[in-house]
Tab-separated table of C-alpha atoms and ligand atoms in Angstrom:
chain	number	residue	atom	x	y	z
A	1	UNK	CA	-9.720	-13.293	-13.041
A	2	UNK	CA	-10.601	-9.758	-14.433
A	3	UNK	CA	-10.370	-6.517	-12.804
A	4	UNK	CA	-6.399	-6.017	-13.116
A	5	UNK	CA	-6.987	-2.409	-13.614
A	6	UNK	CA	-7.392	0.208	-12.017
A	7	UNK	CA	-8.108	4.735	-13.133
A	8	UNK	CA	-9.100	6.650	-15.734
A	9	UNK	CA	-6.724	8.463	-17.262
A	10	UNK	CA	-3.308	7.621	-15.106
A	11	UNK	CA	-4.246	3.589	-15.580
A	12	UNK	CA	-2.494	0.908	-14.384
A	13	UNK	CA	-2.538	-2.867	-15.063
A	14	UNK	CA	-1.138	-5.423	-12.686
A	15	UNK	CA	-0.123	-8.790	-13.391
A	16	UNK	CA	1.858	-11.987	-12.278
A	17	UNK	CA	1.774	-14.215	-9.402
A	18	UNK	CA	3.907	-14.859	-6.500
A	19	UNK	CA	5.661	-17.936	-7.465
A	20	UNK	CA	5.605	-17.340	-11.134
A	21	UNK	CA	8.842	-15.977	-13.200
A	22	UNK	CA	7.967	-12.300	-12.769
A	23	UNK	CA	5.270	-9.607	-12.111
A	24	UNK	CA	4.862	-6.099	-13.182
A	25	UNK	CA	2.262	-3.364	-14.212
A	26	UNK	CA	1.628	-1.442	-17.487
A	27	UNK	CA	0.790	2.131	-17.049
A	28	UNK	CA	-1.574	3.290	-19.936
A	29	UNK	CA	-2.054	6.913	-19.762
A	30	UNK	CA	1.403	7.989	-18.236
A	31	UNK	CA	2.074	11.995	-19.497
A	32	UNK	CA	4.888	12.511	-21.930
A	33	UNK	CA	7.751	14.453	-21.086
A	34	UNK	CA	8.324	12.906	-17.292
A	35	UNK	CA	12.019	12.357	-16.550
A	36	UNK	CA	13.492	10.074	-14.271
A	37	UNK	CA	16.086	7.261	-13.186
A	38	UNK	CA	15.887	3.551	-12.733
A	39	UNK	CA	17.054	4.771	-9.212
A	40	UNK	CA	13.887	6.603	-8.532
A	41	UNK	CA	11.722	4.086	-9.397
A	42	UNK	CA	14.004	1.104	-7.720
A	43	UNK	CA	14.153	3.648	-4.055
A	44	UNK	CA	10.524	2.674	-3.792
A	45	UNK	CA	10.630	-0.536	-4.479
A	46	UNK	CA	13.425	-0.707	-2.144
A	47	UNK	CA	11.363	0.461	0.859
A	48	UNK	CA	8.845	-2.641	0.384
A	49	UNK	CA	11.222	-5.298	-0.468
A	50	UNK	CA	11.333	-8.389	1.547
A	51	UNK	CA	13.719	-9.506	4.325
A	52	UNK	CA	15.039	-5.886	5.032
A	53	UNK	CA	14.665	-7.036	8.940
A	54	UNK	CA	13.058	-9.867	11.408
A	55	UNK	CA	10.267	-7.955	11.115
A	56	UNK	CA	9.353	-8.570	7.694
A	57	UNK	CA	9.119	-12.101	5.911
A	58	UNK	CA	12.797	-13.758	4.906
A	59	UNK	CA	11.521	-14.237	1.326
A	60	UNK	CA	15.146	-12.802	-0.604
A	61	UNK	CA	13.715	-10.889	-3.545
A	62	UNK	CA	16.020	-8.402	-4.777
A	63	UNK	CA	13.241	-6.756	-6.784
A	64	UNK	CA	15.035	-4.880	-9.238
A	65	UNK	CA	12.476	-3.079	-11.696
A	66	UNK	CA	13.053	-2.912	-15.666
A	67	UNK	CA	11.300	-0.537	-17.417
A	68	UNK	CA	10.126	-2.135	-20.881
A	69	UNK	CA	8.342	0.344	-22.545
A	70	UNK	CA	6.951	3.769	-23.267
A	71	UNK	CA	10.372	5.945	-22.543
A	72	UNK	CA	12.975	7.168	-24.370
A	73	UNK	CA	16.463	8.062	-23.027
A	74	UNK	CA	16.830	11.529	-21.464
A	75	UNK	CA	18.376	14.407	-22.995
A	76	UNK	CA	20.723	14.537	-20.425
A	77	UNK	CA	21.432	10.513	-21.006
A	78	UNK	CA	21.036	10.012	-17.335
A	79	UNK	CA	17.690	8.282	-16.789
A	80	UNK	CA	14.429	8.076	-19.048
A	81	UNK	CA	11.724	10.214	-19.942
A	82	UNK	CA	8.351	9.167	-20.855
A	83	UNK	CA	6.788	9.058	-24.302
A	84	UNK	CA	3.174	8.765	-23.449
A	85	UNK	CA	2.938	5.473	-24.857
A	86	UNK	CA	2.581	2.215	-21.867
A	87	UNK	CA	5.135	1.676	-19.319
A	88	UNK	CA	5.783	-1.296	-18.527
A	89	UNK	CA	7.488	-2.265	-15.821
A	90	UNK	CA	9.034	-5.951	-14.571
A	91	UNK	CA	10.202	-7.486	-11.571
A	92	UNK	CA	11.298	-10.519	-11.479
A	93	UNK	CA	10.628	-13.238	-8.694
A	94	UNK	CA	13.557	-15.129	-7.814
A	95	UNK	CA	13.171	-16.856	-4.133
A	96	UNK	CA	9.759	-18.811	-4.422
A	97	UNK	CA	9.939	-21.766	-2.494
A	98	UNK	CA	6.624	-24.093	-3.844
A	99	UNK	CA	7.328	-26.544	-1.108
A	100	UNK	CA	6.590	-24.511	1.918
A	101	UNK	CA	3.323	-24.183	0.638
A	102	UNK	CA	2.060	-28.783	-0.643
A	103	UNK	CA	0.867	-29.118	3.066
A	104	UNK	CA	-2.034	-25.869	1.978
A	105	UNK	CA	-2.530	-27.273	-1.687
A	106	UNK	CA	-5.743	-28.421	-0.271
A	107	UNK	CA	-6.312	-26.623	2.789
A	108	UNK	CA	-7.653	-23.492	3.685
A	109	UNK	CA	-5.739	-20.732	5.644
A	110	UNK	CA	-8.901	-19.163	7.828
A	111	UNK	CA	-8.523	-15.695	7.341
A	112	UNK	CA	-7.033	-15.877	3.813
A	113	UNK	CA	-8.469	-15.858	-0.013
A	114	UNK	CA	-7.753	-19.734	-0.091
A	115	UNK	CA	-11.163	-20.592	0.504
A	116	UNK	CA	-13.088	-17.945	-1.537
A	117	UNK	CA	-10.725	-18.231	-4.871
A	118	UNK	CA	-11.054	-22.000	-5.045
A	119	UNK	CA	-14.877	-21.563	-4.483
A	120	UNK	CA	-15.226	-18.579	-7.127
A	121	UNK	CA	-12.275	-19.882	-9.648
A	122	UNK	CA	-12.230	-23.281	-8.941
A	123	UNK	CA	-8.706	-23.269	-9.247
A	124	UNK	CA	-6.061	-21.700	-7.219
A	125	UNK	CA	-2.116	-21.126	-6.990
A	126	UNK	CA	-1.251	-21.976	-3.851
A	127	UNK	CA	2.570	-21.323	-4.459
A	128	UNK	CA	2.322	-18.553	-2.153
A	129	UNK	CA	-0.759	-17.355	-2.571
A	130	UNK	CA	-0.654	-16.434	-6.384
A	131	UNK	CA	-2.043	-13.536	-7.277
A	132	UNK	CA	-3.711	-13.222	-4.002
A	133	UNK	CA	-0.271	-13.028	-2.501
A	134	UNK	CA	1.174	-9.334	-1.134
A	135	UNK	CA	4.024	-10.134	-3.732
A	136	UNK	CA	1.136	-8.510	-6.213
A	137	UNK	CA	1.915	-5.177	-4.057
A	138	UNK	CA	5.339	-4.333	-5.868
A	139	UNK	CA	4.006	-3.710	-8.873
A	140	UNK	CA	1.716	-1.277	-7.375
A	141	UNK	CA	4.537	0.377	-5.619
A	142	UNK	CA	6.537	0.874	-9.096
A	143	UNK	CA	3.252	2.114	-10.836
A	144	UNK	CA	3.099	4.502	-7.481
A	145	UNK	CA	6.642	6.056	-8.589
A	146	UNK	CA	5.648	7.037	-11.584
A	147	UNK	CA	2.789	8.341	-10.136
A	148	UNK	CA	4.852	10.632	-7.935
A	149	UNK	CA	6.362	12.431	-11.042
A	150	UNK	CA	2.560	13.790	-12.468
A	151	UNK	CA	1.787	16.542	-10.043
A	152	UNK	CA	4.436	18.934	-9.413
A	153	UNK	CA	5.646	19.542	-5.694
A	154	UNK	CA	3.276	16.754	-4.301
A	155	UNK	CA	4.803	15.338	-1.604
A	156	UNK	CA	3.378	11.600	-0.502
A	157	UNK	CA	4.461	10.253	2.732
A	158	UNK	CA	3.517	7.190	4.682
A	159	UNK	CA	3.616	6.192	8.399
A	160	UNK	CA	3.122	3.223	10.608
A	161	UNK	CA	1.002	4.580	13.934
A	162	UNK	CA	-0.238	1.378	15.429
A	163	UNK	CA	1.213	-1.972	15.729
A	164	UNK	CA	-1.505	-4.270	17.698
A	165	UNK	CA	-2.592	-1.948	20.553
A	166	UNK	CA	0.222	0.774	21.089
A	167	UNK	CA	0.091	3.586	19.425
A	168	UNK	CA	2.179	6.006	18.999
A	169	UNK	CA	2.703	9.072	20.410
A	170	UNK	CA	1.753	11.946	18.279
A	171	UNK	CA	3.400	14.811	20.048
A	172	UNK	CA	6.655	13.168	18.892
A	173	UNK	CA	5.726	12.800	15.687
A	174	UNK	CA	8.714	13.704	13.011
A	175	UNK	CA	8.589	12.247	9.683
A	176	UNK	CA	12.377	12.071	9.292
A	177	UNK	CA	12.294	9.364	12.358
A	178	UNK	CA	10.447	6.979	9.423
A	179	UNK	CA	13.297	5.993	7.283
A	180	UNK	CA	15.371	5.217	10.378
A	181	UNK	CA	14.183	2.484	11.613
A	182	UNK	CA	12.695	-1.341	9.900
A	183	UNK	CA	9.303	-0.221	11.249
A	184	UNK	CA	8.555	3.483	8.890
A	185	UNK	CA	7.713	4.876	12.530
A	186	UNK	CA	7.455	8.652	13.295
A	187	UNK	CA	8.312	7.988	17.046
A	188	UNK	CA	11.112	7.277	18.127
A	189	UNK	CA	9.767	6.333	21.566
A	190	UNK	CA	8.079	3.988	20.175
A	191	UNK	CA	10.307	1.951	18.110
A	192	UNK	CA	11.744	-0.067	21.454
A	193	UNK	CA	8.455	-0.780	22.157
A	194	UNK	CA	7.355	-2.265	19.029
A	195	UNK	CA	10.433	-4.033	18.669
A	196	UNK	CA	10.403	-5.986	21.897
A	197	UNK	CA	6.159	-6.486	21.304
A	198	UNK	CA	7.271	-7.897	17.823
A	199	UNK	CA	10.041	-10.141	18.715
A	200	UNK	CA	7.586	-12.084	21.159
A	201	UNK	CA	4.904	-12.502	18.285
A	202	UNK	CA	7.559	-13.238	15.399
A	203	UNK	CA	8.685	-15.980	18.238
A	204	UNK	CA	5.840	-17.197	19.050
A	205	UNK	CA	4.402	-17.862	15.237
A	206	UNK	CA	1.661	-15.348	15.661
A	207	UNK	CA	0.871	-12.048	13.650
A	208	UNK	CA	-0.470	-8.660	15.010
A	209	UNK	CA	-2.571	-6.283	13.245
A	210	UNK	CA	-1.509	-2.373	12.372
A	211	UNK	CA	-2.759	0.812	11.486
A	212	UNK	CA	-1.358	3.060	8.478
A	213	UNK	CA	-1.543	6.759	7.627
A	214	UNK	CA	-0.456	8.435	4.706
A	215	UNK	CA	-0.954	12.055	3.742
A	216	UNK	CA	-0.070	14.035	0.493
A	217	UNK	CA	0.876	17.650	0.474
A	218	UNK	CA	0.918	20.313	-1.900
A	219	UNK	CA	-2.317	18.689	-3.723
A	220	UNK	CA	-4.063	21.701	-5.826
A	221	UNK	CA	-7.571	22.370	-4.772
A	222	UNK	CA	-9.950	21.592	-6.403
A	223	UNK	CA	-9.038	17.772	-7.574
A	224	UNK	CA	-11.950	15.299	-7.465
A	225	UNK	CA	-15.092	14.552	-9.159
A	226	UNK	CA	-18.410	14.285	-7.519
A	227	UNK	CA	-20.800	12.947	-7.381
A	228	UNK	CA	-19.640	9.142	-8.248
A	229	UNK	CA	-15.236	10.321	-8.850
A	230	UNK	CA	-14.776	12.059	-5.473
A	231	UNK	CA	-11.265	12.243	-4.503
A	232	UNK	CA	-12.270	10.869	-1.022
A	233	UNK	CA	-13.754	7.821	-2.734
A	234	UNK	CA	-11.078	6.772	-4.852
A	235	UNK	CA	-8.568	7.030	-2.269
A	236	UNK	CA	-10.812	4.811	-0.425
A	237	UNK	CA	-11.211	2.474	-3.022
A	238	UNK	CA	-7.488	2.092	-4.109
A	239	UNK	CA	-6.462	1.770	-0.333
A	240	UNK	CA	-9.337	-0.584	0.273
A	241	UNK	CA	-7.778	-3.229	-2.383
A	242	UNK	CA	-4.537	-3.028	-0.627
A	243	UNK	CA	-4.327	-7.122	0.517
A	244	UNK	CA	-5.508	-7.333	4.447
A	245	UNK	CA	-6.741	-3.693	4.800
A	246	UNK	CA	-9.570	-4.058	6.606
A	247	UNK	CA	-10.945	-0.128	7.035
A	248	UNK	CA	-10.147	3.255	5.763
A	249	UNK	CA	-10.992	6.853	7.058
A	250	UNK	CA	-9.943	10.065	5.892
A	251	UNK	CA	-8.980	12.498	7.871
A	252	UNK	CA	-10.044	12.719	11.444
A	253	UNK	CA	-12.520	9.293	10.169
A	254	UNK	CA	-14.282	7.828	12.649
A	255	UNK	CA	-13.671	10.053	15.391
A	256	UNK	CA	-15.474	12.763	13.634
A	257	UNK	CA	-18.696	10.847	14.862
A	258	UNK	CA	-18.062	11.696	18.026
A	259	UNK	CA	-17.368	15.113	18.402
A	260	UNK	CA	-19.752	18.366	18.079
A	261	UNK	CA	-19.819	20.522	14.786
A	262	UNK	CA	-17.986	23.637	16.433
A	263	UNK	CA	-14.865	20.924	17.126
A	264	UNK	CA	-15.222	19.580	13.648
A	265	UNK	CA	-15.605	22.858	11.791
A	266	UNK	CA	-12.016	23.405	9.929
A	267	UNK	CA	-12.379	27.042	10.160
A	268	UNK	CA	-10.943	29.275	7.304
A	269	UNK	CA	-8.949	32.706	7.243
A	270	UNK	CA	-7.025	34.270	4.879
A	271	UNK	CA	-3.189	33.456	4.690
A	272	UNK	CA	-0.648	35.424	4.328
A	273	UNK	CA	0.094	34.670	1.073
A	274	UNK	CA	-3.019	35.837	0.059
A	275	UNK	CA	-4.861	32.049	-0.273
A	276	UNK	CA	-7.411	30.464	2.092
A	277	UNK	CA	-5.913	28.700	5.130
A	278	UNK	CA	-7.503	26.382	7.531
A	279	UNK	CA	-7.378	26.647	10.941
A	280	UNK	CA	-7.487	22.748	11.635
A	281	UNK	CA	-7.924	19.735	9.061
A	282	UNK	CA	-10.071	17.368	10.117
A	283	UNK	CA	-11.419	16.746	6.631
A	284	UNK	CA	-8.524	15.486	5.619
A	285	UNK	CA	-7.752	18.027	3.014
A	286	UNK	CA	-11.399	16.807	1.171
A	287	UNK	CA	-14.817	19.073	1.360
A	288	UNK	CA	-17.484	17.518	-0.807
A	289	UNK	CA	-14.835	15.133	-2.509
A	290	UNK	CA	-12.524	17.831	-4.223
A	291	UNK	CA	-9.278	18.564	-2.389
A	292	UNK	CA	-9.316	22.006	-0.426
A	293	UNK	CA	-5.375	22.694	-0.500
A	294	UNK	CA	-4.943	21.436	2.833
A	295	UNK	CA	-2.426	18.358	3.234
A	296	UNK	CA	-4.583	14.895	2.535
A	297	UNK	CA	-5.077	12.705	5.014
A	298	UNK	CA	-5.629	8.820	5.524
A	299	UNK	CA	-4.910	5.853	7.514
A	300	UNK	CA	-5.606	2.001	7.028
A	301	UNK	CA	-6.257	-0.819	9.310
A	302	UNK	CA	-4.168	-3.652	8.271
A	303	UNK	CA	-5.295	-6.972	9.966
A	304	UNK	CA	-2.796	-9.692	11.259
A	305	UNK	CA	-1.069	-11.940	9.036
A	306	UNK	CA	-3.403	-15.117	8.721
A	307	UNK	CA	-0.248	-17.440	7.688
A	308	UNK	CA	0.542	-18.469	11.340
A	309	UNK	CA	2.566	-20.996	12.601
A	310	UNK	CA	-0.249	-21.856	15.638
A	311	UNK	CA	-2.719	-24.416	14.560
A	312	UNK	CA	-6.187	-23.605	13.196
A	313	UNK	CA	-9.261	-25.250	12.890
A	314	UNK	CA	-9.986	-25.579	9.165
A	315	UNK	CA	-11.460	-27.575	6.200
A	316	UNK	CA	-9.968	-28.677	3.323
A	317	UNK	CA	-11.115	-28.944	-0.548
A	318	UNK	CA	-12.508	-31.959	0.663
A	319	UNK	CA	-14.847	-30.767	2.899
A	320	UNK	CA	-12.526	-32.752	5.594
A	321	UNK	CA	-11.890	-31.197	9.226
A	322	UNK	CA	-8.149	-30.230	9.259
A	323	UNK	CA	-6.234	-27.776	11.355
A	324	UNK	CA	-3.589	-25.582	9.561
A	325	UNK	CA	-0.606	-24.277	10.564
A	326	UNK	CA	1.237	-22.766	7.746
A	327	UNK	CA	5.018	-22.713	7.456
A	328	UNK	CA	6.912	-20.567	4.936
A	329	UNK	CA	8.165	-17.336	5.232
A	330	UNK	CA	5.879	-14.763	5.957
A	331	UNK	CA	5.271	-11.234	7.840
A	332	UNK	CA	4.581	-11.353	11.121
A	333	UNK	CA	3.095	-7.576	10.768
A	334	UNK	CA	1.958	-6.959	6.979
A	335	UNK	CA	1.179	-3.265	8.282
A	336	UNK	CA	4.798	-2.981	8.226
A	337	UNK	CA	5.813	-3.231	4.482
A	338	UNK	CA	2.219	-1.814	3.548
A	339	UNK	CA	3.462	1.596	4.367
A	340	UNK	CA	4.910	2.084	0.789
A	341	UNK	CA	1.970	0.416	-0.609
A	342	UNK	CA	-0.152	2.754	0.905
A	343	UNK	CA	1.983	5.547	-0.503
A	344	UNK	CA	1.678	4.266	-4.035
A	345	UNK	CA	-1.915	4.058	-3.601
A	346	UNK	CA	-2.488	7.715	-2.523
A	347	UNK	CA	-0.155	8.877	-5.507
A	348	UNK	CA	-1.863	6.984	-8.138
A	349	UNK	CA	-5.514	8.542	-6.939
A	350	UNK	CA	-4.266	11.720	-6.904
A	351	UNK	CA	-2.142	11.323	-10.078
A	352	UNK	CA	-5.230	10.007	-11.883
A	353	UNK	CA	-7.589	12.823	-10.253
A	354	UNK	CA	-5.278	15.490	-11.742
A	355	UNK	CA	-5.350	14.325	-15.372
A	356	UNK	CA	-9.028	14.186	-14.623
A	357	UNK	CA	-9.094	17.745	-13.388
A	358	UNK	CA	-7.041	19.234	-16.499
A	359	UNK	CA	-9.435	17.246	-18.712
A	360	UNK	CA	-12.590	18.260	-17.618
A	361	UNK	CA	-11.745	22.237	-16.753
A	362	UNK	CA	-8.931	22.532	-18.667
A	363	UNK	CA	-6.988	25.198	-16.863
A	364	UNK	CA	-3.656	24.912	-14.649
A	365	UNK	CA	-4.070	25.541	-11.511
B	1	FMN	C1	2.804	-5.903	2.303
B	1	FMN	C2	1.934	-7.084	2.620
B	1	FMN	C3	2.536	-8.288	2.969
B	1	FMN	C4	1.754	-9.411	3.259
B	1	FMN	N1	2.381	-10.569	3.634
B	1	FMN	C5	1.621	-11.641	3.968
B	1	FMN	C6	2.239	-12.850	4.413
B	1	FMN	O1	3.457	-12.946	4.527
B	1	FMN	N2	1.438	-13.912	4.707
B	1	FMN	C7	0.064	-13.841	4.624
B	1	FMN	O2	-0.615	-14.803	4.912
B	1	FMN	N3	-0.537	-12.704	4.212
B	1	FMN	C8	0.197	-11.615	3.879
B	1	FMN	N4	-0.431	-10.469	3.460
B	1	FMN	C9	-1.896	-10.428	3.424
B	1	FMN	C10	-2.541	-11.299	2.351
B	1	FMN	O3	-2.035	-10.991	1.076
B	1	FMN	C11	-4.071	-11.114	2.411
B	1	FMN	O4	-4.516	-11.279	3.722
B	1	FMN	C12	-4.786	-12.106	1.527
B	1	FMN	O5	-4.586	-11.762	0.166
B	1	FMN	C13	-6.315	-12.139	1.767
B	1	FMN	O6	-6.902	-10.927	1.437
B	1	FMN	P1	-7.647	-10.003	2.501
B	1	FMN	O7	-6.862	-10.093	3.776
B	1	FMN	O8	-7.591	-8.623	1.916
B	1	FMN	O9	-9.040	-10.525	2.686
B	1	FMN	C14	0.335	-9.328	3.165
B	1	FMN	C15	-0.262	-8.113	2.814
B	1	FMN	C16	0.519	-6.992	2.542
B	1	FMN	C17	-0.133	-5.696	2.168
């Protein structure tokens, strides 16, 4: 199975399954000179870890990170800092249970990669999915933490806006809400909502769909390469091979199709401070795929969990009718514990797009 990688300069490597003894990334182009803890790295990691509430899958993983290569320890003897050589980074798995999963050796889950990676490999892990599995996802999370540490005063946050059809409400919208409650929502309206919604779906075996948003501030302008490296794109891209997404838009997305080009017009004065400033960002902080300054702005569609406990109609490897109902532990809302893979995957684009940017201008900025 190729295509483990993913950048140009800021690169990072995946590997590992699920059920096997551990998983990790390399990252191959990580600047010299970046300081940090274990702690930062394992905070992350942290935030996307299984069994943190009912919410989430019961899989116990305590998913402590250990950072292999390409550092050296700190001048203050505190934490690492980075040579410029590969980091690589481990995580161990230590709560796969293969037996939930003998009764889907053969069968496929409709609406997961069961089908399509025994039909392409001819061969698949079904402990849990294998590489296919969200366990994958960690590793992108660590590589994301890293990522964090490249541009200076970048700040990358990540929401969860939808859960199945309610919303939240926006005019309550405060970021420090997210880290106070098992669902990383801004509202806390909301939350009782979503809680009582999810208990009936967690209890009745089912899964629910989600939407995502993430948004980096302080980028530079002037990051991204058109024509075929815009900013816009990448982000896309990386967000788009986050397991279960589904769609992508940046910045006002879709709805920008429906509105006229006076309400879509992010109008421009000058600041204060003596730099541009936008009057509204509906472009999500991208104009002809280089960053404008403005914060950058994105949100995923995550679809519902396809390892349900309802039966399915299915075949199996045999070609024979079967209908599956998958045990196991597993998320009854993957939007939930996407929000920090989301996250990653906005840091690494714009980590990667800034190495780009010094390489091919070659001035600060
Ligand atoms: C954080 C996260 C957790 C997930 N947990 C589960 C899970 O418990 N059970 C499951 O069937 N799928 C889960 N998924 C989704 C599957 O990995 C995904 O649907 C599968 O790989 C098929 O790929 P596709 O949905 O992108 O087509 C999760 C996804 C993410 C991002």
């Amino acid at each position: 199975m190729s295509h483990n990688t993913f950048g140009h300069l800021f690169r990072v490597t995946t590997w590992g399954e699920s059920h096997g003894p551990a998983l990790g990334c390399v990252v191959d182009g990580c600047p010299p000179g970046l300081t940090f803890t274990s702690a930062d790295i394992q905070s992350f990691l942290d935030r996307r870890k299984p069994g943190q509430s009912r919410f989430v899958t019961q899989r116990r993983e305590a998913d402590e990170v250990r950072i292999l290569s390409g550092v050296m320890p700190s001048p203050d003897g505190q934490g690492h800092t980075t040579t410029g050589t590969p980091v690589s980074l481990l995580i161990e798995n230590t709560d796969q249970r293969s037996k939930d999963y003998g009764e889907i050796a053969r069968q496929y889950r409709p609406g997961h990669a069961d089908y399509t990676y025994d039909v392409k490999y001819g061969i698949r892990d079904y402990r849990g999915g294998g590489r296919s599995s969200a366990r994958e996802t960690a590793a992108r999370v660590a590589a994301g933490a890293l990522a964090r540490l490249v541009v200076p005063g970048v700040t990358i946050r990540g929401a969860l806006v939808q859960i199945g059809k309610h919303r939240i409400d926006r005019s309550r919208f405060d970021w420090a809400e997210v880290e106070r409650n098992p669902f990383f929502c801004p509202d806390p309206g909301t939350v009782p909502v979503w809680e009582d919604y999810l208990d009936g779906i967690r209890k009745a075996g089912s899964s629910v769909g989600a939407v995502v948003e993430v948004v980096a501030d302080g980028v530079p302008a002037g990051l991204g390469a058109p024509l075929y490296g815009k900013l816009d794109q990448d982000i896309a891209s990386l967000l788009m091979s986050i397991n279960a997404v589904k769609g992508v838009e940046i910045g006002n997305g879709f709805e920008a199709a429906e509105i006229t080009g006076e309400e879509n017009a992010d109008e421009m004065r000058m600041g204060n401070d003596g730099k541009p400033l936008f009057l509204s960002n509906h472009a999500g902080g991208i104009l002809g795929g280089i960053s404008t300054g403005a914060p950058i702005v994105a949100r995923f569609a995550v679809k519902p969990t396809s390892s349900i406990l309802t039966p399915r109609q299915s075949i199996d490897a045999d070609g024979q009718q079967v209908e599956v109902r998958t045990k196991g532990r597993h998320d009854p809302c993957v939007g939930i514990r996407a929000v920090p893979v989301g996250e990653a995957m906005l840091a690494c684009a714009i980590a990667d797009h800034y190495l780009r940017d010094r390489g091919q201008t070659g001035r600060l900025k």
